[in-house]
Amino acid sequence: MQLFKKLSSYIMQEDLLQPRLTVIESLSYAARLKIGRELSKEDKDKAVNEVLELLGVSVCRNTYVEKLSGGQRKRLSVALELVNNPPVIFLDEPTTGLDIVAIKQCVTLLVDLAKQGRTVVCTIHQPTSSLFHMFDHVYMLARGSCIYNGSPKQLVPFLAQVGHVCKPTHNPADFVFEVLDNDTIVDLTREIQNGKVILCDDLDEMENGMATSKLCRNDTLITLPPVFDDELDKSEAEYPSSFCTQFSILLARKFKQFFRNTTGLWISFFHHTFSALLLGSIYYGIGQDGNRPFENFKFCISVIVFFVYTHVMGPVLTFPSEVKLLRREYFNHWYSLKSYFFASTITSLPSMMLFGTLFLLIVYLMSAQPIEWIRFSQFMAIGLFTGYTSEGLGVLIGSSVKNSTGAVMTPALLAPMLALAVYGMGYGLAIEPIMESLMATSFLRYALVGVCTSLFGNNRADMPCQIDDLYCHYKNPNLLLRDLGMSGRSIVNQFIGLATFGLFFRLAAYYVIKLRMMNKPLRKIPLYFKKFLRG
């Protein structure tokens, strides 16, 4: 089965194409991933050009996939799986959503592929009479039973044998399902022996075909690797290229897609800049005011909330659609899940560090925090680490549920985490041991303690009091940390806590995606939960 999966390709009903890539780029990345080391880069480029000409998409080679028509998208979907010349191709309703001209072109293309020696298997609903007779072999199903198996030309005589005469002007594909009822299904299934009988145009050809097996070979540029070689290791037998090669190709593709998303980059820039200016104006100068301790604490909370919601909601809303693309490429053995996941994990780092640093620099200066390099470095590192950990949670949620469900689930999960993070404000010395244990389950607590410690810990000098009072209780930053329940906390431990949660979120997301790719019953988890509640 593993060998068969490698030699076959499956094209889904929905045209799932990588966004923000041109046709030639999409095919080039596919060739580099699917062909492996047995061909040079020049030969891979030649193979891509051959496929472009074969499928008639060379005229739009430099067109972005978002601008392709329905028929062109379908042909590109087929082309992506043809670059390594698979001998068996499966298609799930390739004509769905296409107009009559595009349907004719699509089926003609499949016929041409079959004539070149490939085996093309596809499902189709309600084809026209002309399209129906273009197929070499038809297998019809009704309620799970085979009602016909054989040549399209033999369908009308077969129906006549069981008492259903199809008029010459009627489409046989429509007629056979119009006459179906319970009794007819039983009669047709019995007559065809539930698919064991095959009706062919020429009995002699059928007998010869059943008696011998012939391997068809197509003289194209690409040749398949020696999959039967005993010296091939397991990784080479499973994927055409190594992990490092897959990782570098996927990372380059993701970076190209990411930086071409100029609209998203500008939105992210203005979002971080505007939020930083707004937050800085609200808490302007509080870093040097010992009379406003709780405003300082709310400033720390605001920074954490910004990074959490900025980086958790993106994957929650976008990753479910990315899983669909991953399913198509992973199912057809383009690459391993590990290489994809590592590349996906690294892709978001540049923008997160760039825009995150911009946000933190603005709010740090506007809130008049101490101009100390070590203190600012800790503040910035905790903020960025919080964003990266939050993104891991978003990937976990986005890989587990639909985006509509995730949009509701995410705030419901973060609300109790945030409540645990701020618990003990004002009476930090009296926090109950059980609450200490619960607070340790919230990664936001580690983030909040880290931010507060970076700003008010590390032997910070007394804060000036802007109001000339006889007594300024919280001019000593250590008193503020004490009443927040954060006194004596090491910032290193907060980094370790965030790293632990971040690693857990990423590993959990990886195994959830792996279960979904393996079609494991992840969807049955809610059913198990319901049974648990009823029990």
mmCIF file of N, CA and C in Angstrom, residues 6 9 18 21 24-41 44-45 47-48 79-85 222 224-225 235-254 257 325-326 328-341 343:
data_model
loop_
_atom_site.group_PDB
_atom_site.id
_atom_site.type_symbol
_atom_site.label_atom_id
_atom_site.label_comp_id
_atom_site.label_asym_id
_atom_site.label_seq_id
_atom_site.Cartn_x
_atom_site.Cartn_y
_atom_site.Cartn_z
ATOM 1 N N LYS A 6 2.706 5.921 -3.256
ATOM 2 C CA LYS A 6 3.765 6.708 -3.882
ATOM 3 C C LYS A 6 3.580 6.800 -5.391
ATOM 4 N N SER A 9 -1.606 9.490 -7.485
ATOM 5 C CA SER A 9 -1.898 10.853 -7.054
ATOM 6 C C SER A 9 -3.402 11.031 -6.951
ATOM 7 N N GLN A 18 -1.924 26.766 -3.726
ATOM 8 C CA GLN A 18 -1.187 27.663 -2.848
ATOM 9 C C GLN A 18 -1.361 29.104 -3.317
ATOM 10 N N LEU A 21 1.170 32.694 -5.569
ATOM 11 C CA LEU A 21 2.207 32.112 -6.423
ATOM 12 C C LEU A 21 1.720 32.125 -7.866
ATOM 13 N N ILE A 24 3.846 29.059 -12.933
ATOM 14 C CA ILE A 24 5.168 28.452 -13.114
ATOM 15 C C ILE A 24 5.842 28.222 -11.763
ATOM 16 N N GLU A 25 5.635 29.134 -10.809
ATOM 17 C CA GLU A 25 6.215 28.954 -9.481
ATOM 18 C C GLU A 25 5.582 27.771 -8.765
ATOM 19 N N SER A 26 4.269 27.627 -8.881
ATOM 20 C CA SER A 26 3.575 26.507 -8.242
ATOM 21 C C SER A 26 4.107 25.173 -8.770
ATOM 22 N N LEU A 27 4.266 25.097 -10.083
ATOM 23 C CA LEU A 27 4.763 23.855 -10.683
ATOM 24 C C LEU A 27 6.235 23.619 -10.348
ATOM 25 N N SER A 28 7.019 24.672 -10.271
ATOM 26 C CA SER A 28 8.446 24.515 -9.956
ATOM 27 C C SER A 28 8.635 23.988 -8.543
ATOM 28 N N TYR A 29 7.880 24.545 -7.594
ATOM 29 C CA TYR A 29 7.975 24.042 -6.218
ATOM 30 C C TYR A 29 7.504 22.589 -6.139
ATOM 31 N N ALA A 30 6.437 22.278 -6.867
ATOM 32 C CA ALA A 30 5.950 20.898 -6.873
ATOM 33 C C ALA A 30 6.991 19.940 -7.442
ATOM 34 N N ALA A 31 7.662 20.352 -8.511
ATOM 35 C CA ALA A 31 8.682 19.492 -9.130
ATOM 36 C C ALA A 31 9.866 19.290 -8.191
ATOM 37 N N ARG A 32 10.296 20.352 -7.516
ATOM 38 C CA ARG A 32 11.443 20.231 -6.606
ATOM 39 C C ARG A 32 11.126 19.324 -5.421
ATOM 40 N N LEU A 33 9.859 19.317 -5.000
ATOM 41 C CA LEU A 33 9.471 18.481 -3.864
ATOM 42 C C LEU A 33 9.189 17.038 -4.270
ATOM 43 N N LYS A 34 8.597 16.837 -5.447
ATOM 44 C CA LYS A 34 8.083 15.521 -5.805
ATOM 45 C C LYS A 34 9.071 14.662 -6.592
ATOM 46 N N ILE A 35 9.981 15.284 -7.312
ATOM 47 C CA ILE A 35 10.872 14.500 -8.159
ATOM 48 C C ILE A 35 12.102 14.038 -7.405
ATOM 49 N N GLY A 36 12.650 14.879 -6.554
ATOM 50 C CA GLY A 36 13.794 14.442 -5.769
ATOM 51 C C GLY A 36 15.114 14.655 -6.487
ATOM 52 N N ARG A 37 16.117 13.850 -6.122
ATOM 53 C CA ARG A 37 17.484 14.056 -6.593
ATOM 54 C C ARG A 37 17.800 13.319 -7.884
ATOM 55 N N GLU A 38 16.872 12.500 -8.386
ATOM 56 C CA GLU A 38 17.227 11.715 -9.567
ATOM 57 C C GLU A 38 17.311 12.557 -10.835
ATOM 58 N N LEU A 39 16.777 13.778 -10.809
ATOM 59 C CA LEU A 39 16.886 14.683 -11.948
ATOM 60 C C LEU A 39 17.567 15.974 -11.514
ATOM 61 N N SER A 40 18.304 16.579 -12.420
ATOM 62 C CA SER A 40 18.951 17.855 -12.139
ATOM 63 C C SER A 40 17.920 18.979 -12.198
ATOM 64 N N LYS A 41 18.341 20.169 -11.793
ATOM 65 C CA LYS A 41 17.436 21.320 -11.812
ATOM 66 C C LYS A 41 17.004 21.632 -13.242
ATOM 67 N N LYS A 44 14.357 19.187 -14.247
ATOM 68 C CA LYS A 44 13.093 19.499 -13.578
ATOM 69 C C LYS A 44 12.380 20.657 -14.268
ATOM 70 N N ASP A 45 13.151 21.663 -14.690
ATOM 71 C CA ASP A 45 12.550 22.788 -15.417
ATOM 72 C C ASP A 45 11.966 22.323 -16.751
ATOM 73 N N ALA A 47 10.805 19.336 -17.323
ATOM 74 C CA ALA A 47 9.601 18.578 -17.002
ATOM 75 C C ALA A 47 8.429 19.507 -16.734
ATOM 76 N N VAL A 48 8.693 20.620 -16.036
ATOM 77 C CA VAL A 48 7.641 21.600 -15.759
ATOM 78 C C VAL A 48 7.110 22.191 -17.063
ATOM 79 N N ALA A 79 -1.983 19.446 -13.223
ATOM 80 C CA ALA A 79 -0.574 19.612 -13.589
ATOM 81 C C ALA A 79 0.342 19.422 -12.389
ATOM 82 N N LEU A 80 -0.079 19.898 -11.214
ATOM 83 C CA LEU A 80 0.751 19.777 -10.022
ATOM 84 C C LEU A 80 1.039 18.323 -9.676
ATOM 85 N N GLU A 81 0.113 17.445 -10.001
ATOM 86 C CA GLU A 81 0.308 16.024 -9.705
ATOM 87 C C GLU A 81 0.934 15.266 -10.862
ATOM 88 N N LEU A 82 1.100 15.933 -11.996
ATOM 89 C CA LEU A 82 1.679 15.256 -13.159
ATOM 90 C C LEU A 82 3.179 15.466 -13.282
ATOM 91 N N VAL A 83 3.752 16.367 -12.492
ATOM 92 C CA VAL A 83 5.163 16.703 -12.693
ATOM 93 C C VAL A 83 6.080 15.505 -12.458
ATOM 94 N N ASN A 84 5.649 14.558 -11.616
ATOM 95 C CA ASN A 84 6.473 13.362 -11.407
ATOM 96 C C ASN A 84 5.926 12.154 -12.157
ATOM 97 N N ASN A 85 5.014 12.395 -13.093
ATOM 98 C CA ASN A 85 4.498 11.366 -14.005
ATOM 99 C C ASN A 85 3.951 10.144 -13.265
ATOM 100 N N ILE A 222 10.413 12.419 -17.385
ATOM 101 C CA ILE A 222 10.570 12.001 -15.995
ATOM 102 C C ILE A 222 10.526 10.485 -15.883
ATOM 103 N N LEU A 224 10.545 7.400 -12.849
ATOM 104 C CA LEU A 224 10.342 7.189 -11.421
ATOM 105 C C LEU A 224 11.593 6.612 -10.784
ATOM 106 N N PRO A 225 11.859 6.918 -9.514
ATOM 107 C CA PRO A 225 13.036 6.368 -8.839
ATOM 108 C C PRO A 225 12.890 4.873 -8.645
ATOM 109 N N SER A 235 13.162 6.612 4.606
ATOM 110 C CA SER A 235 12.791 7.978 4.276
ATOM 111 C C SER A 235 12.761 8.198 2.769
ATOM 112 N N GLU A 236 13.742 7.623 2.044
ATOM 113 C CA GLU A 236 13.759 7.778 0.595
ATOM 114 C C GLU A 236 12.614 7.013 -0.040
ATOM 115 N N ALA A 237 12.239 5.886 0.543
ATOM 116 C CA ALA A 237 11.127 5.123 -0.018
ATOM 117 C C ALA A 237 9.812 5.842 0.188
ATOM 118 N N GLU A 238 9.731 6.689 1.235
ATOM 119 C CA GLU A 238 8.480 7.361 1.542
ATOM 120 C C GLU A 238 8.364 8.704 0.847
ATOM 121 N N TYR A 239 9.458 9.472 0.768
ATOM 122 C CA TYR A 239 9.439 10.802 0.157
ATOM 123 C C TYR A 239 10.609 10.921 -0.819
ATOM 124 N N PRO A 240 10.386 11.648 -1.929
ATOM 125 C CA PRO A 240 11.444 11.749 -2.948
ATOM 126 C C PRO A 240 12.671 12.521 -2.476
ATOM 127 N N SER A 241 12.481 13.495 -1.566
ATOM 128 C CA SER A 241 13.602 14.320 -1.133
ATOM 129 C C SER A 241 13.800 14.193 0.373
ATOM 130 N N SER A 242 14.969 14.608 0.842
ATOM 131 C CA SER A 242 15.305 14.497 2.257
ATOM 132 C C SER A 242 14.583 15.547 3.079
ATOM 133 N N PHE A 243 14.653 15.395 4.386
ATOM 134 C CA PHE A 243 14.002 16.346 5.290
ATOM 135 C C PHE A 243 14.562 17.755 5.106
ATOM 136 N N CYS A 244 15.872 17.884 5.028
ATOM 137 C CA CYS A 244 16.484 19.203 4.888
ATOM 138 C C CYS A 244 16.078 19.862 3.572
ATOM 139 N N THR A 245 16.021 19.075 2.508
ATOM 140 C CA THR A 245 15.599 19.620 1.212
ATOM 141 C C THR A 245 14.144 20.076 1.267
ATOM 142 N N GLN A 246 13.282 19.244 1.842
ATOM 143 C CA GLN A 246 11.879 19.625 1.980
ATOM 144 C C GLN A 246 11.731 20.899 2.805
ATOM 145 N N PHE A 247 12.467 20.946 3.903
ATOM 146 C CA PHE A 247 12.366 22.097 4.796
ATOM 147 C C PHE A 247 12.800 23.382 4.093
ATOM 148 N N SER A 248 13.916 23.332 3.374
ATOM 149 C CA SER A 248 14.412 24.535 2.693
ATOM 150 C C SER A 248 13.464 24.989 1.594
ATOM 151 N N ILE A 249 12.890 24.041 0.843
ATOM 152 C CA ILE A 249 11.957 24.397 -0.227
ATOM 153 C C ILE A 249 10.677 24.978 0.351
ATOM 154 N N LEU A 250 10.129 24.330 1.362
ATOM 155 C CA LEU A 250 8.891 24.824 1.980
ATOM 156 C C LEU A 250 9.100 26.177 2.648
ATOM 157 N N LEU A 251 10.254 26.360 3.281
ATOM 158 C CA LEU A 251 10.528 27.643 3.934
ATOM 159 C C LEU A 251 10.641 28.758 2.896
ATOM 160 N N ALA A 252 11.304 28.481 1.786
ATOM 161 C CA ALA A 252 11.417 29.483 0.725
ATOM 162 C C ALA A 252 10.046 29.814 0.145
ATOM 163 N N ARG A 253 9.207 28.792 -0.054
ATOM 164 C CA ARG A 253 7.861 29.030 -0.587
ATOM 165 C C ARG A 253 7.016 29.848 0.376
ATOM 166 N N LYS A 254 7.081 29.519 1.662
ATOM 167 C CA LYS A 254 6.292 30.233 2.654
ATOM 168 C C LYS A 254 6.750 31.680 2.800
ATOM 169 N N GLN A 257 5.423 33.612 -0.184
ATOM 170 C CA GLN A 257 3.993 33.893 -0.023
ATOM 171 C C GLN A 257 3.754 34.951 1.048
ATOM 172 N N LEU A 325 -5.039 22.667 2.315
ATOM 173 C CA LEU A 325 -3.927 22.615 1.368
ATOM 174 C C LEU A 325 -2.893 21.572 1.799
ATOM 175 N N LEU A 326 -2.629 21.538 3.088
ATOM 176 C CA LEU A 326 -1.671 20.558 3.606
ATOM 177 C C LEU A 326 -2.148 19.141 3.342
ATOM 178 N N ARG A 328 -3.926 17.952 0.878
ATOM 179 C CA ARG A 328 -3.726 17.544 -0.512
ATOM 180 C C ARG A 328 -2.262 17.211 -0.781
ATOM 181 N N GLU A 329 -1.357 18.071 -0.350
ATOM 182 C CA GLU A 329 0.059 17.856 -0.645
ATOM 183 C C GLU A 329 0.638 16.708 0.176
ATOM 184 N N TYR A 330 0.235 16.629 1.435
ATOM 185 C CA TYR A 330 0.754 15.549 2.281
ATOM 186 C C TYR A 330 0.206 14.196 1.836
ATOM 187 N N PHE A 331 -1.051 14.156 1.453
ATOM 188 C CA PHE A 331 -1.665 12.898 1.017
ATOM 189 C C PHE A 331 -0.975 12.357 -0.235
ATOM 190 N N ASN A 332 -0.507 13.273 -1.081
ATOM 191 C CA ASN A 332 0.173 12.859 -2.310
ATOM 192 C C ASN A 332 1.689 12.765 -2.134
ATOM 193 N N HIS A 333 2.144 12.736 -0.869
ATOM 194 C CA HIS A 333 3.547 12.473 -0.542
ATOM 195 C C HIS A 333 4.502 13.502 -1.141
ATOM 196 N N TRP A 334 4.121 14.771 -1.045
ATOM 197 C CA TRP A 334 5.044 15.817 -1.468
ATOM 198 C C TRP A 334 6.175 15.958 -0.455
ATOM 199 N N TYR A 335 5.818 15.898 0.830
ATOM 200 C CA TYR A 335 6.785 16.141 1.892
ATOM 201 C C TYR A 335 6.279 15.514 3.176
ATOM 202 N N SER A 336 7.147 15.477 4.174
ATOM 203 C CA SER A 336 6.758 14.950 5.475
ATOM 204 C C SER A 336 6.097 16.045 6.302
ATOM 205 N N LEU A 337 5.326 15.629 7.280
ATOM 206 C CA LEU A 337 4.641 16.590 8.133
ATOM 207 C C LEU A 337 5.637 17.373 8.991
ATOM 208 N N LYS A 338 6.739 16.749 9.373
ATOM 209 C CA LYS A 338 7.726 17.432 10.205
ATOM 210 C C LYS A 338 8.336 18.621 9.467
ATOM 211 N N SER A 339 8.717 18.411 8.221
ATOM 212 C CA SER A 339 9.327 19.502 7.463
ATOM 213 C C SER A 339 8.349 20.655 7.279
ATOM 214 N N TYR A 340 7.096 20.326 7.006
ATOM 215 C CA TYR A 340 6.090 21.384 6.860
ATOM 216 C C TYR A 340 5.900 22.145 8.165
ATOM 217 N N PHE A 341 5.822 21.427 9.267
ATOM 218 C CA PHE A 341 5.527 22.067 10.543
ATOM 219 C C PHE A 341 6.684 22.958 10.991
ATOM 220 N N ALA A 343 8.857 24.451 8.991
ATOM 221 C CA ALA A 343 8.861 25.624 8.112
ATOM 222 C C ALA A 343 7.748 26.595 8.488
#
